[in-house]
Amino acid sequence: MHNHSARELALGRDMREPAYSIVFGTVVIVGLPLNAASLWILLRRHSLKSPGVVFMIHLVISDLFLIISLPMRVYFYATGSWPAGSMACIWVTMLFRNNIRSSSIFITFISVDRLLAVVYPLKSRLLRTPSKACRAATTVWLILLAVNVPESVNLSRLLKNYTAPACFEFYPAEVDEKLHTSAVAYLQLVLLFVMLAVNIVSTALVSWTLHKHVNDAAARVNNKVNVLLIFAMNLTMFTIFFLPVSLAVIFNKLRPALNCLASVNCCLDPLLYYFSFDAFWKKKEDVDLSVARE
């Protein structure tokens, strides 16, 4: 039976870990007010008038879930100890994983919604409704919950043999290996590549449509630069934040730094909301026409 002390499990820690604490703390300080303000604006001034708004609201919720889990990571990396027990570790771990999964899905939904609105405005009118967007978002959360249950049970089972509180990079080596070489981890990596491909195709089609003005919807888009910025940001999220941390199943030693990098995505998502609406800061009654074009 393994009987490691917290300090024994902490062997190999280096000066990078205080830097992780600083980054996670900065994400909390910057990301919390930005996302809280974004949620208030989206709900108060845009309501649920378009599928794009629905997906953005759920993206904000995903980011807020991540942010509320980060203070425990700050404490862990700053002190080298985990005082909260295995159950808290499981919750914090699941919230982090869910952010990567749900954010990538909702960003892909936003890209596909923009694609349909610009390239297939008439054919997609019945498909692009707020109610269908709400059902899609609810299905995503239910699937994630279903995945979390066996993952949580497995993590709890792996950690119960260790008397010292352990979490994150204090996982014993064999626990860490099992957690990050699971079938779910590889499936997540495959799905991320598929969603990246969807975003690339969507970006190319929208860019071509706007450039050629092949339909009335493309001609009526007031700010083509903002539309293209949305797609550019979506691709950036995948290539810089989502894919690298998912590749940790292959490059496991880089996982702490990649987790740190991935958390920054929630600070940049508010830019996506801003560029999505020319009238982001206006009152609800002033944006009805703008939302209708969405």
Coordinates of C-alpha atoms in Angstrom, one line a residue:
M1 CA 0.0 0.0 0.0
H2 CA 1.3 3.4 -0.9
N3 CA 1.9 5.8 1.9
H4 CA 3.3 9.0 0.5
S5 CA 3.5 12.3 2.5
A6 CA 2.6 15.5 0.7
R7 CA 6.2 16.5 0.5
E8 CA 7.3 13.2 -0.9
L9 CA 4.7 13.6 -3.6
A10 CA 5.9 17.1 -4.2
L11 CA 9.4 16.0 -5.1
G12 CA 10.4 17.4 -8.4
R13 CA 8.6 20.7 -8.0
D14 CA 10.5 23.6 -9.5
M15 CA 10.3 27.3 -9.9
R16 CA 7.7 27.0 -12.6
E17 CA 4.9 26.2 -10.1
P18 CA 4.8 29.7 -8.5
A19 CA 4.5 31.0 -12.0
Y20 CA 1.5 28.7 -12.6
S21 CA 0.0 30.1 -9.4
I22 CA 0.5 33.7 -10.7
V23 CA -1.1 32.9 -14.1
F24 CA -4.1 31.1 -12.6
G25 CA -4.6 34.0 -10.1
T26 CA -4.4 36.5 -12.9
V27 CA -7.0 34.5 -14.9
V28 CA -9.4 34.7 -11.9
I29 CA -8.8 38.5 -11.4
V30 CA -9.3 39.3 -15.1
G31 CA -11.7 36.6 -16.2
L32 CA -14.3 36.8 -13.4
P33 CA -15.4 40.4 -13.9
L34 CA -15.1 40.2 -17.7
N35 CA -17.3 37.1 -17.9
A36 CA -19.7 38.2 -15.2
A37 CA -20.2 41.5 -17.1
S38 CA -20.6 39.6 -20.4
L39 CA -23.3 37.3 -18.9
W40 CA -25.2 40.3 -17.6
I41 CA -25.0 42.1 -21.0
L42 CA -26.0 39.0 -23.0
L43 CA -29.0 38.3 -20.7
R44 CA -30.1 41.8 -20.0
R45 CA -29.6 43.5 -23.4
H46 CA -29.8 40.6 -25.9
S47 CA -31.9 38.0 -24.1
L48 CA -32.3 34.7 -26.0
K49 CA -33.3 36.2 -29.3
S50 CA -30.9 34.2 -31.5
P51 CA -29.1 30.9 -31.4
G52 CA -25.7 32.7 -31.4
V53 CA -26.6 34.5 -28.1
V54 CA -27.8 31.1 -26.6
F55 CA -24.4 29.5 -27.4
M56 CA -22.5 32.5 -26.1
I57 CA -24.4 32.5 -22.8
H58 CA -23.5 28.8 -22.3
L59 CA -19.9 29.6 -23.2
V60 CA -19.8 32.3 -20.5
I61 CA -21.3 29.8 -18.0
S62 CA -18.6 27.3 -18.9
D63 CA -15.9 29.9 -18.4
L64 CA -17.4 30.9 -15.0
F65 CA -17.3 27.3 -13.9
L66 CA -13.6 27.1 -14.7
I67 CA -12.9 30.4 -13.0
I68 CA -14.5 29.4 -9.7
S69 CA -12.3 26.3 -9.6
L70 CA -9.0 28.2 -10.1
P71 CA -8.5 29.6 -6.6
M72 CA -7.8 26.0 -5.4
R73 CA -5.2 25.6 -8.1
V74 CA -3.7 29.0 -7.0
Y75 CA -3.4 27.7 -3.4
F76 CA -2.0 24.4 -4.5
Y77 CA 0.8 25.8 -6.7
A78 CA 1.6 28.5 -4.2
T79 CA 1.9 26.3 -1.1
G80 CA 2.6 22.8 -2.6
S81 CA -0.2 21.3 -0.5
W82 CA -3.8 20.2 -1.0
P83 CA -5.9 20.6 2.1
A84 CA -9.3 20.0 0.7
G85 CA -9.4 16.2 0.3
S86 CA -10.0 14.0 -2.7
M87 CA -13.7 15.0 -3.3
A88 CA -12.8 18.6 -3.8
C89 CA -9.9 17.5 -6.1
I90 CA -12.4 15.6 -8.2
W91 CA -14.8 18.5 -8.5
V92 CA -12.1 21.0 -9.5
T93 CA -10.6 18.5 -12.0
M94 CA -14.0 17.9 -13.6
L95 CA -14.7 21.6 -13.9
F96 CA -11.4 22.2 -15.7
R97 CA -12.0 19.3 -18.1
N98 CA -15.6 20.4 -18.8
N99 CA -14.4 23.9 -19.7
I100 CA -12.1 22.5 -22.4
R101 CA -14.8 20.2 -23.7
S102 CA -17.8 22.5 -23.5
S103 CA -16.0 25.6 -24.7
S104 CA -14.7 23.8 -27.8
I105 CA -18.2 22.5 -28.6
F106 CA -20.0 25.9 -28.0
I107 CA -17.4 27.7 -30.1
T108 CA -17.9 25.2 -32.9
F109 CA -21.7 25.8 -32.6
I110 CA -21.1 29.5 -32.9
S111 CA -19.0 29.0 -36.0
V112 CA -21.6 26.8 -37.6
D113 CA -24.4 29.2 -36.7
R114 CA -22.4 32.1 -38.4
L115 CA -21.8 29.8 -41.4
L116 CA -25.5 29.1 -41.8
A117 CA -26.5 32.7 -41.3
V118 CA -24.1 34.0 -44.0
V119 CA -23.9 31.2 -46.5
Y120 CA -27.3 29.6 -46.2
P121 CA -29.5 32.3 -44.8
L122 CA -32.9 31.1 -46.2
K123 CA -32.3 27.3 -46.0
S124 CA -31.2 27.5 -42.4
R125 CA -34.0 29.8 -41.1
L126 CA -36.0 26.9 -39.6
L127 CA -32.9 25.3 -38.2
R128 CA -31.4 28.4 -36.5
T129 CA -33.9 29.0 -33.7
P130 CA -33.3 29.9 -30.1
S131 CA -35.3 26.9 -28.9
K132 CA -33.2 24.4 -30.9
A133 CA -30.1 26.1 -29.7
C134 CA -31.2 25.7 -26.1
R135 CA -31.9 22.0 -26.7
A136 CA -28.5 21.5 -28.2
A137 CA -26.8 23.3 -25.3
T138 CA -28.7 21.3 -22.8
T139 CA -27.7 18.0 -24.6
V140 CA -24.1 19.1 -24.4
W141 CA -24.3 19.5 -20.6
L142 CA -26.1 16.2 -20.1
I143 CA -23.5 14.4 -22.2
L144 CA -20.7 16.0 -20.2
L145 CA -22.4 15.0 -16.9
A146 CA -22.7 11.4 -18.2
V147 CA -19.0 11.4 -19.0
N148 CA -18.1 13.0 -15.6
V149 CA -19.7 10.3 -13.5
P150 CA -17.5 7.4 -14.5
E151 CA -14.4 9.7 -14.7
S152 CA -15.1 10.8 -11.1
V153 CA -15.6 7.3 -9.9
N154 CA -12.4 6.2 -11.5
L155 CA -10.4 9.1 -10.1
S156 CA -11.8 8.4 -6.6
R157 CA -10.9 4.8 -6.8
L158 CA -7.4 5.6 -8.0
L159 CA -6.8 8.1 -5.2
K160 CA -8.2 6.2 -2.3
N161 CA -5.0 4.2 -1.8
Y162 CA -3.1 7.3 -1.0
T163 CA -3.2 8.6 2.6
A164 CA -1.8 12.0 1.8
P165 CA -4.1 14.6 0.2
A166 CA -3.1 14.5 -3.5
C167 CA -4.3 16.5 -6.5
F168 CA -3.2 17.8 -9.9
E169 CA 0.6 17.4 -10.2
F170 CA 0.7 15.6 -6.8
Y171 CA -1.0 12.6 -8.4
P172 CA 1.2 9.6 -7.9
A173 CA 2.8 8.6 -11.2
E174 CA 0.7 5.5 -11.9
V175 CA -2.5 7.4 -11.1
D176 CA -1.5 10.3 -13.4
E177 CA -0.7 7.9 -16.2
K178 CA -4.0 6.1 -16.0
L179 CA -5.9 9.4 -15.9
H180 CA -4.3 10.8 -19.0
T181 CA -4.1 7.7 -21.2
S182 CA -7.7 6.8 -20.9
A183 CA -10.0 6.1 -23.9
V184 CA -11.9 9.3 -23.0
A185 CA -8.8 11.4 -23.3
Y186 CA -8.0 10.0 -26.8
L187 CA -11.6 10.4 -27.8
Q188 CA -11.6 14.0 -26.7
L189 CA -8.4 14.6 -28.8
V190 CA -10.1 13.1 -31.9
L191 CA -13.2 15.1 -31.4
L192 CA -11.2 18.3 -31.1
F193 CA -9.5 17.7 -34.4
V194 CA -12.9 17.1 -36.0
M195 CA -14.3 20.3 -34.5
L196 CA -11.1 22.2 -35.6
A197 CA -11.8 20.9 -39.2
V198 CA -15.4 22.1 -39.0
N199 CA -14.1 25.6 -37.9
I200 CA -11.6 25.7 -40.7
V201 CA -14.2 24.8 -43.3
S202 CA -16.7 27.3 -41.8
T203 CA -14.1 30.0 -41.9
A204 CA -13.2 29.3 -45.5
L205 CA -16.8 29.2 -46.7
V206 CA -17.8 32.4 -44.9
S207 CA -14.7 34.2 -46.1
W208 CA -15.4 33.2 -49.7
T209 CA -19.1 34.1 -49.5
L210 CA -18.4 37.6 -48.0
H211 CA -15.7 38.2 -50.6
K212 CA -17.8 37.2 -53.5
H213 CA -21.2 38.5 -52.2
V214 CA -22.8 35.4 -53.6
N215 CA -26.1 36.0 -51.8
D216 CA -28.2 38.8 -50.3
A217 CA -27.2 37.9 -46.7
A218 CA -23.5 38.4 -47.5
A219 CA -24.2 41.8 -49.1
R220 CA -26.2 42.9 -46.0
V221 CA -23.4 42.1 -43.5
N222 CA -22.4 45.5 -42.2
N223 CA -19.1 44.7 -40.6
K224 CA -17.4 41.9 -42.5
V225 CA -14.2 42.5 -40.5
N226 CA -15.9 41.6 -37.3
V227 CA -17.5 38.5 -38.8
L228 CA -14.1 37.3 -39.9
L229 CA -12.5 38.2 -36.6
I230 CA -15.0 35.8 -34.9
F231 CA -13.8 32.9 -37.0
A232 CA -10.2 34.0 -36.5
M233 CA -10.7 34.0 -32.7
N234 CA -12.4 30.6 -32.8
L235 CA -9.5 29.1 -34.7
T236 CA -7.1 30.7 -32.3
M237 CA -8.9 29.1 -29.3
F238 CA -8.5 25.7 -30.8
T239 CA -4.9 25.9 -31.9
I240 CA -3.5 27.7 -28.9
F241 CA -5.7 26.7 -26.0
F242 CA -7.7 23.5 -26.6
L243 CA -5.6 21.2 -28.8
P244 CA -2.3 21.6 -26.9
V245 CA -3.8 20.6 -23.5
S246 CA -5.6 17.7 -25.1
L247 CA -2.3 16.5 -26.6
A248 CA -1.0 16.1 -23.1
V249 CA -2.0 12.5 -23.4
I250 CA 1.0 12.2 -25.6
F251 CA 3.3 14.8 -24.1
N252 CA 2.4 14.2 -20.4
K253 CA 5.4 16.1 -18.9
L254 CA 4.1 19.3 -20.5
R255 CA 0.6 19.0 -19.0
P256 CA 1.0 21.4 -16.1
A257 CA 2.1 24.2 -18.4
L258 CA -0.5 23.4 -21.0
N259 CA -3.3 23.4 -18.3
C260 CA -2.1 26.8 -17.3
L261 CA -2.2 28.0 -20.9
A262 CA -5.6 26.5 -21.5
S263 CA -7.2 28.4 -18.6
V264 CA -6.4 31.7 -20.3
N265 CA -9.1 31.1 -22.9
C266 CA -11.8 32.3 -20.6
C267 CA -10.3 35.7 -20.5
L268 CA -10.4 36.0 -24.3
D269 CA -13.9 34.8 -24.9
P270 CA -15.5 38.2 -24.0
L271 CA -13.8 39.5 -27.1
L272 CA -15.8 37.0 -29.1
Y273 CA -19.0 38.3 -27.7
Y274 CA -18.0 41.9 -28.4
F275 CA -17.1 41.3 -32.1
S276 CA -20.3 39.2 -32.5
F277 CA -22.6 42.1 -32.2
D278 CA -22.1 45.6 -33.6
A279 CA -24.6 46.8 -31.0
F280 CA -23.2 44.8 -28.0
W281 CA -23.5 47.6 -25.6
K282 CA -26.9 49.0 -26.7
K283 CA -30.2 48.4 -25.1
K284 CA -32.3 45.4 -26.0
E285 CA -34.8 47.4 -28.0
D286 CA -32.0 48.9 -30.1
V287 CA -30.5 45.6 -31.1
D288 CA -33.6 43.8 -32.3
L289 CA -32.8 44.4 -36.0
S290 CA -29.1 43.5 -35.4
V291 CA -30.1 40.3 -33.7
A292 CA -32.5 39.5 -36.4
R293 CA -29.6 39.6 -38.8
E294 CA -27.7 37.2 -36.6

